[in-house]
Amino acid sequence: MSDWEWFHEVRQKAYQAKDTQRIRLIDLYYEGQGFSEKEPDRAIAIYEQAHALAEQLGEGWVMLAIDERHLRTLMYEKANYLGALDLAVRATVELRKPVYRRYPRRFMIPIYLVQIYRALDARQYASDLKALLDYLIVEVPEDDKETQYELHSKRILFAMTMEEWDNALELGLRYLALCGEDMAEAVRVYVLLCRVASNRREWKSVEEWAQAGAEGARQVNRMDILCECQAWLAFLARRDNNEADAKRYYEEAIATAKSVGERPIFFYYNILASFHVNGEEWEKASLVRQHQIEHVGGTGQVMDELYYRVEHIKALGKLGQPIAEEHRAARDLLGQVSNPAPYDTELADLEKQYLSPPSPPLPPAAQAVSDGLEQVKKQVVRWIAGLFKG
Amino acid sequence: MEEQSKQPFKLHMPGLLKVLAEHLYSNKQVAIRELIQNAHDSCMRRSVEEENQFYRPRIDLAIDRAERVLRISDNGSGLSAEDISDYLSTIGRSYTRELREMLSILSQEEAYQLIGQFGFGFLSAFLIAEEVTVITKSHQPGSEALRWHSTGDEYYEVTPATRREVGSTIELKIKPSAAFVLQPQLLQESARRFADFLPIPIYLDGDPVPVNLTTPPWEASDPQRATLDYIERAFNIEDPICILPLHEQVTDLGHDTVELPIKGFLFVPPDSTVSVREYGDVKVFIRKMFICDDERELLPPWARFVRGVIDCPALQPTASREALHQDETYALVRDAIEQQLIALLRRLARDEPDTWKQIVLGHSDIITSWAAKNNDFFEQVADLLPVRTSRGKLTLPDYLQLTGGTIYYTTRELGSLQDKLLAEGHDVPVVEAAWFGVEPFLHRYAQRHLSVGLVPMDGDAKNLMRPVPEESYQTLLDAYRELGVRAKIVAFKPMEVPAMMIYPKNADFIIETRDALERDELPGPLAGLVSDYMQNRMQVSAEELKGTLYLNASCPLIRQFSEMTFDDAKNKAALTLIHQIARLFAGRTLTPADVAGAFRTTTTAIEELLP
């Protein structure tokens, strides 16, 4: 039985039998789906109603299909990974029952579980997640394309989180091959490949993937992906000292991101922040980080929140603004992550740099010399960077 | 370049057709619409230009599947050689538009009856046809019949033809990829969809009954009946709760007034199987020609319980005529519809309160969530909306009478009877605000009525129980301990309930998951993660999972128990019965083993109590 054939059968039977409860159940599923992007809170409320009704009617398969949609809304529209964890574990426990042995989408929820734990704290659960991915690679049927897509994307994301860049690149290229002409899926790979290439410092590749991603995203109307690609192009143009293109791409990215609405697009903001840092636009960089912190707080993505806070401290420091409060918030988060050491060191450095007592002001003449030297230093750094690019 | 010269644009016909086919129109069926509309306008032109009281316009569709040909004939004005050159073969020039502009000075009503606008609709024939032939004879005196033929390239041919009657026949040699239009059923559906309201009858394959209605329901002799029939025909909905007719409206712009020729109706569907289903969509017609379904922006956002049909010639279609330009007129029409809808609903609430109640009850979930977002709408519905309470559905004024002016609410579902009893800790019903739109609605209600208090009752239901010193009940508590039951003494309402069994949150799930882990029912890699989750987020002891019996010190029976000893079997049996009844009312799903155990214990207790 194909992925959704059974669902259409339930629907058809319900309509034939004029079974109002089951018609309501199926309608709730579609209603939830319709609201998922526009009004995720409403979609979640609908999914909760639908889950209860499915349970009451003994429609286990439909119940899990609803849970799957509910999970996607929690993760991709609300970035609520703690809520998603509760639901995913419940669904996983339910899935063990014999009635689901032939359920065509039975691997989706374990795949989402990988995504959730990766977002919560990948390093703490690394060995469990690795084992689960290995298990899924064996179990997921090769011809089940949708599940294979999900599995591939989670494998790449996991490799990226573990900083296994060669592996991530290889997985990304395999994923792209799997997509074939399916542009709706391929655009998801392009942005992942941009991220992988940027971590490998392969800027030409980043540009190629971003161009391909932007073109594809326009074709399939994926504004969340388009804005990320445009942000990459802006970042690269600024990196190449092509300020005219940088500004153009930046404005395009901002306009595109506006059309995405409330959907969380964390990585787009990461690129945007780096873009501002490269241009020494500390005020803007700080605003972007603030925005990210506001959106990620309370969702369970502690590692991400910690990263945003550390980057925010750097921007505040450059602006000469107080960092004490942000520093304290970041320190509080350290206790919640499995591998605090790198951030611990970084926070200590930032503390030294920005929280130590201020040095007395220089006399005006000395200040002028100091400013001049700072300018010369910047020019030398740019010149050296140019040499390497060449 | 030394000399400047003006050069004409060149037109690459195949390229233009590719643009039309791939970018302008969303589907090929629009070709049917464009050609029917041309035929209609041709008939209208003849009736305007030729004052003939016996003229009966008609359009005929004929399918020749063997030859893969579709013919669309009309007895309209036909085309002269000049018309062919100036209009049919000139892209972007529309005779209809020019005639309408002329008529708008002389007769606004006749002008509104003409549909054509852009002058390239005819080109859409090439979306479905590889060859197009037009046999036409103009109504102008002395005209000869002509044959126009094109294969969609840069050239066309005009030759003399044989045709006796005035009018035109468009013969389309259908492309293999568009052969679907040759299915009579599909052609009939397309003609109905696009041209149901056009006043000229459209006949299919010689059938004497036209496929289209020819009159919109609001112009029928019995508009009420015709509207009901149309709602069933077009929306597949029987027995709408009510129909709200729309009318023309003069809108005051401050510096001027503008007349908006709005026609149509709105209706409220009966309560659907899904109470959260949102409508708020209208079918839009312009000059009786269909433009689009599911237009949601023309209705106010709160009107998600309303559907309808609107015909307004002032609206501007996009070039493809599949959507509307959201220009100033669009905004004026939208505002006018909102004003009319509010006035109609107000009148309904005043004059037909039962119908109004039926609407509000039938769509309460949608209305509740939208009322919280819109002041005017809130004022209309706030006192009528029923809210779910622990004592059934009540309107807020009725509810507030019972509670003395305070709304007590919980945002979780009141599942079991015990849940409801506990929630009534203040001896009044509690509102169940589990549906996400209800809580904001209650807040708005409290803001609007300053004397109304709002008390959230979420959190542990145990908070509603008052502590009671244990000393007087020690014997009773010890007796339960001996029976292996964790018991506590508290006081709560209602006093008739002697005890409640309370389990930790997620108790069922925790027990099921622990069992599954113990029995190795989860695949290895998943078991690790689930086990970790249970350890970190579900830390509840096995003892706690058995639940706690909360004995109610306000209940006379429990007070009587406090004065008893429990050495004999009869008294112990009474304790067991209270415990088992409380378990049954706790709202937990009982396993077969639970039920068997409960009956075993209860039977033994009853045996003890029997003389």
mmCIF file of N, CA, C and O in Angstrom, chain A residues 224-273:
data_model
loop_
_atom_site.group_PDB
_atom_site.id
_atom_site.type_symbol
_atom_site.label_atom_id
_atom_site.label_comp_id
_atom_site.label_asym_id
_atom_site.label_seq_id
_atom_site.Cartn_x
_atom_site.Cartn_y
_atom_site.Cartn_z
ATOM 1 N N ASP A 224 11.401 30.894 2.257
ATOM 2 C CA ASP A 224 12.332 30.701 3.367
ATOM 3 C C ASP A 224 13.707 30.284 2.857
ATOM 4 O O ASP A 224 14.736 30.688 3.403
ATOM 5 N N ILE A 225 13.711 29.511 1.778
ATOM 6 C CA ILE A 225 14.994 29.073 1.208
ATOM 7 C C ILE A 225 15.603 30.182 0.355
ATOM 8 O O ILE A 225 16.803 30.432 0.399
ATOM 9 N N LEU A 226 14.731 30.875 -0.365
ATOM 10 C CA LEU A 226 15.232 31.958 -1.218
ATOM 11 C C LEU A 226 15.957 33.020 -0.385
ATOM 12 O O LEU A 226 17.048 33.461 -0.732
ATOM 13 N N CYS A 227 15.377 33.396 0.752
ATOM 14 C CA CYS A 227 16.023 34.465 1.532
ATOM 15 C C CYS A 227 17.380 33.999 2.069
ATOM 16 O O CYS A 227 18.322 34.778 2.142
ATOM 17 N N GLU A 228 17.464 32.721 2.399
ATOM 18 C CA GLU A 228 18.757 32.209 2.889
ATOM 19 C C GLU A 228 19.808 32.267 1.775
ATOM 20 O O GLU A 228 20.954 32.686 2.008
ATOM 21 N N CYS A 229 19.398 31.887 0.563
ATOM 22 C CA CYS A 229 20.345 31.914 -0.564
ATOM 23 C C CYS A 229 20.763 33.353 -0.881
ATOM 24 O O CYS A 229 21.940 33.634 -1.149
ATOM 25 N N GLN A 230 19.789 34.248 -0.843
ATOM 26 C CA GLN A 230 20.114 35.662 -1.121
ATOM 27 C C GLN A 230 21.058 36.226 -0.053
ATOM 28 O O GLN A 230 21.971 36.996 -0.358
ATOM 29 N N ALA A 231 20.829 35.789 1.185
ATOM 30 C CA ALA A 231 21.719 36.245 2.260
ATOM 31 C C ALA A 231 23.141 35.741 2.026
ATOM 32 O O ALA A 231 24.119 36.467 2.244
ATOM 33 N N TRP A 232 23.257 34.485 1.553
ATOM 34 C CA TRP A 232 24.591 33.962 1.236
ATOM 35 C C TRP A 232 25.256 34.812 0.152
ATOM 36 O O TRP A 232 26.434 35.146 0.249
ATOM 37 N N LEU A 233 24.481 35.144 -0.879
ATOM 38 C CA LEU A 233 25.057 35.909 -1.991
ATOM 39 C C LEU A 233 25.497 37.300 -1.514
ATOM 40 O O LEU A 233 26.543 37.810 -1.933
ATOM 41 N N ALA A 234 24.705 37.874 -0.613
ATOM 42 C CA ALA A 234 25.080 39.176 -0.049
ATOM 43 C C ALA A 234 26.383 39.042 0.747
ATOM 44 O O ALA A 234 27.316 39.840 0.611
ATOM 45 N N PHE A 235 26.439 38.000 1.553
ATOM 46 C CA PHE A 235 27.620 37.747 2.385
ATOM 47 C C PHE A 235 28.864 37.592 1.509
ATOM 48 O O PHE A 235 29.917 38.183 1.771
ATOM 49 N N LEU A 236 28.715 36.801 0.432
ATOM 50 C CA LEU A 236 29.873 36.536 -0.438
ATOM 51 C C LEU A 236 30.304 37.806 -1.175
ATOM 52 O O LEU A 236 31.500 38.063 -1.321
ATOM 53 N N ALA A 237 29.311 38.585 -1.623
ATOM 54 C CA ALA A 237 29.654 39.820 -2.348
ATOM 55 C C ALA A 237 30.415 40.770 -1.431
ATOM 56 O O ALA A 237 31.423 41.371 -1.821
ATOM 57 N N ARG A 238 29.978 40.878 -0.189
ATOM 58 C CA ARG A 238 30.687 41.763 0.755
ATOM 59 C C ARG A 238 32.091 41.222 1.024
ATOM 60 O O ARG A 238 33.047 41.969 1.146
ATOM 61 N N ARG A 239 32.186 39.909 1.101
ATOM 62 C CA ARG A 239 33.481 39.272 1.337
ATOM 63 C C ARG A 239 34.442 39.601 0.190
ATOM 64 O O ARG A 239 35.637 39.746 0.381
ATOM 65 N N ASP A 240 33.884 39.730 -1.018
ATOM 66 C CA ASP A 240 34.699 40.057 -2.189
ATOM 67 C C ASP A 240 34.824 41.566 -2.402
ATOM 68 O O ASP A 240 35.204 42.015 -3.485
ATOM 69 N N ASN A 241 34.450 42.324 -1.388
ATOM 70 C CA ASN A 241 34.486 43.801 -1.459
ATOM 71 C C ASN A 241 33.620 44.363 -2.580
ATOM 72 O O ASN A 241 33.898 45.439 -3.108
ATOM 73 N N ASN A 242 32.615 43.613 -2.979
ATOM 74 C CA ASN A 242 31.693 44.108 -4.014
ATOM 75 C C ASN A 242 30.455 44.647 -3.300
ATOM 76 O O ASN A 242 29.417 43.988 -3.194
ATOM 77 N N GLU A 243 30.601 45.864 -2.786
ATOM 78 C CA GLU A 243 29.572 46.402 -1.889
ATOM 79 C C GLU A 243 28.252 46.668 -2.620
ATOM 80 O O GLU A 243 27.181 46.522 -2.030
ATOM 81 N N ALA A 244 28.336 46.995 -3.901
ATOM 82 C CA ALA A 244 27.090 47.282 -4.644
ATOM 83 C C ALA A 244 26.222 46.018 -4.710
ATOM 84 O O ALA A 244 25.025 46.044 -4.386
ATOM 85 N N ASP A 245 26.840 44.899 -5.091
ATOM 86 C CA ASP A 245 26.087 43.632 -5.153
ATOM 87 C C ASP A 245 25.644 43.204 -3.761
ATOM 88 O O ASP A 245 24.544 42.688 -3.577
ATOM 89 N N ALA A 246 26.526 43.422 -2.806
ATOM 90 C CA ALA A 246 26.209 43.013 -1.425
ATOM 91 C C ALA A 246 24.932 43.699 -0.969
ATOM 92 O O ALA A 246 24.022 43.056 -0.422
ATOM 93 N N LYS A 247 24.864 44.985 -1.232
ATOM 94 C CA LYS A 247 23.672 45.744 -0.799
ATOM 95 C C LYS A 247 22.428 45.266 -1.535
ATOM 96 O O LYS A 247 21.350 45.132 -0.969
ATOM 97 N N ARG A 248 22.594 45.016 -2.839
ATOM 98 C CA ARG A 248 21.446 44.590 -3.650
ATOM 99 C C ARG A 248 20.918 43.240 -3.129
ATOM 100 O O ARG A 248 19.727 43.077 -2.871
ATOM 101 N N TYR A 249 21.833 42.295 -2.929
ATOM 102 C CA TYR A 249 21.394 40.973 -2.450
ATOM 103 C C TYR A 249 20.789 41.074 -1.040
ATOM 104 O O TYR A 249 19.833 40.401 -0.709
ATOM 105 N N TYR A 250 21.422 41.940 -0.245
ATOM 106 C CA TYR A 250 20.939 42.110 1.131
ATOM 107 C C TYR A 250 19.494 42.620 1.123
ATOM 108 O O TYR A 250 18.630 42.077 1.817
ATOM 109 N N GLU A 251 19.260 43.641 0.292
ATOM 110 C CA GLU A 251 17.890 44.182 0.231
ATOM 111 C C GLU A 251 16.901 43.146 -0.287
ATOM 112 O O GLU A 251 15.782 43.040 0.196
ATOM 113 N N GLU A 252 17.348 42.372 -1.269
ATOM 114 C CA GLU A 252 16.476 41.300 -1.789
ATOM 115 C C GLU A 252 16.154 40.287 -0.686
ATOM 116 O O GLU A 252 15.013 39.862 -0.528
ATOM 117 N N ALA A 253 17.200 39.940 0.056
ATOM 118 C CA ALA A 253 17.011 38.931 1.116
ATOM 119 C C ALA A 253 16.030 39.442 2.173
ATOM 120 O O ALA A 253 15.142 38.705 2.616
ATOM 121 N N ILE A 254 16.187 40.703 2.559
ATOM 122 C CA ILE A 254 15.300 41.277 3.577
ATOM 123 C C ILE A 254 13.852 41.247 3.090
ATOM 124 O O ILE A 254 12.938 40.862 3.817
ATOM 125 N N ALA A 255 13.668 41.659 1.810
ATOM 126 C CA ALA A 255 12.301 41.693 1.256
ATOM 127 C C ALA A 255 11.722 40.282 1.212
ATOM 128 O O ALA A 255 10.559 40.078 1.547
ATOM 129 N N THR A 256 12.543 39.326 0.810
ATOM 130 C CA THR A 256 12.040 37.941 0.731
ATOM 131 C C THR A 256 11.692 37.429 2.120
ATOM 132 O O THR A 256 10.652 36.787 2.317
ATOM 133 N N ALA A 257 12.568 37.712 3.073
ATOM 134 C CA ALA A 257 12.338 37.207 4.436
ATOM 135 C C ALA A 257 11.029 37.749 5.006
ATOM 136 O O ALA A 257 10.335 37.053 5.746
ATOM 137 N N LYS A 258 10.694 38.971 4.617
ATOM 138 C CA LYS A 258 9.434 39.554 5.105
ATOM 139 C C LYS A 258 8.249 38.707 4.675
ATOM 140 O O LYS A 258 7.273 38.563 5.405
ATOM 141 N N SER A 259 8.343 38.170 3.458
ATOM 142 C CA SER A 259 7.203 37.400 2.954
ATOM 143 C C SER A 259 7.119 36.019 3.596
ATOM 144 O O SER A 259 6.156 35.302 3.389
ATOM 145 N N VAL A 260 8.131 35.640 4.361
ATOM 146 C CA VAL A 260 8.093 34.319 5.014
ATOM 147 C C VAL A 260 7.142 34.344 6.206
ATOM 148 O O VAL A 260 6.584 33.328 6.598
ATOM 149 N N GLY A 261 6.922 35.519 6.767
ATOM 150 C CA GLY A 261 6.010 35.641 7.906
ATOM 151 C C GLY A 261 6.685 35.218 9.198
ATOM 152 O O GLY A 261 7.866 35.505 9.412
ATOM 153 N N GLU A 262 5.956 34.505 10.028
ATOM 154 C CA GLU A 262 6.445 34.174 11.371
ATOM 155 C C GLU A 262 7.294 32.912 11.404
ATOM 156 O O GLU A 262 7.789 32.516 12.434
ATOM 157 N N ARG A 263 7.395 32.237 10.274
ATOM 158 C CA ARG A 263 8.106 30.959 10.247
ATOM 159 C C ARG A 263 9.557 31.155 10.708
ATOM 160 O O ARG A 263 10.238 32.071 10.237
ATOM 161 N N PRO A 264 10.049 30.304 11.622
ATOM 162 C CA PRO A 264 11.429 30.511 12.083
ATOM 163 C C PRO A 264 12.435 30.227 10.961
ATOM 164 O O PRO A 264 12.360 29.187 10.332
ATOM 165 N N ILE A 265 13.328 31.168 10.715
ATOM 166 C CA ILE A 265 14.353 30.972 9.686
ATOM 167 C C ILE A 265 15.694 31.323 10.322
ATOM 168 O O ILE A 265 16.329 32.296 9.955
ATOM 169 N N PHE A 266 16.066 30.491 11.290
ATOM 170 C CA PHE A 266 17.233 30.801 12.118
ATOM 171 C C PHE A 266 18.509 30.950 11.307
ATOM 172 O O PHE A 266 19.301 31.839 11.553
ATOM 173 N N PHE A 267 18.712 30.039 10.353
ATOM 174 C CA PHE A 267 19.998 30.074 9.693
ATOM 175 C C PHE A 267 20.151 31.314 8.813
ATOM 176 O O PHE A 267 21.235 31.858 8.676
ATOM 177 N N TYR A 268 19.040 31.750 8.249
ATOM 178 C CA TYR A 268 19.069 32.990 7.462
ATOM 179 C C TYR A 268 19.622 34.125 8.336
ATOM 180 O O TYR A 268 20.468 34.909 7.909
ATOM 181 N N TYR A 269 19.152 34.163 9.578
ATOM 182 C CA TYR A 269 19.613 35.229 10.474
ATOM 183 C C TYR A 269 21.090 35.076 10.833
ATOM 184 O O TYR A 269 21.789 36.056 11.033
ATOM 185 N N ASN A 270 21.553 33.827 10.880
ATOM 186 C CA ASN A 270 22.983 33.623 11.130
ATOM 187 C C ASN A 270 23.822 34.259 10.035
ATOM 188 O O ASN A 270 24.826 34.919 10.296
ATOM 189 N N ILE A 271 23.384 34.022 8.787
ATOM 190 C CA ILE A 271 24.157 34.570 7.657
ATOM 191 C C ILE A 271 24.072 36.102 7.688
ATOM 192 O O ILE A 271 25.059 36.798 7.480
ATOM 193 N N LEU A 272 22.870 36.576 7.985
ATOM 194 C CA LEU A 272 22.669 38.023 8.037
ATOM 195 C C LEU A 272 23.594 38.658 9.089
ATOM 196 O O LEU A 272 24.218 39.700 8.845
ATOM 197 N N ALA A 273 23.675 38.006 10.244
ATOM 198 C CA ALA A 273 24.533 38.535 11.309
ATOM 199 C C ALA A 273 25.991 38.552 10.841
ATOM 200 O O ALA A 273 26.708 39.548 11.041
#
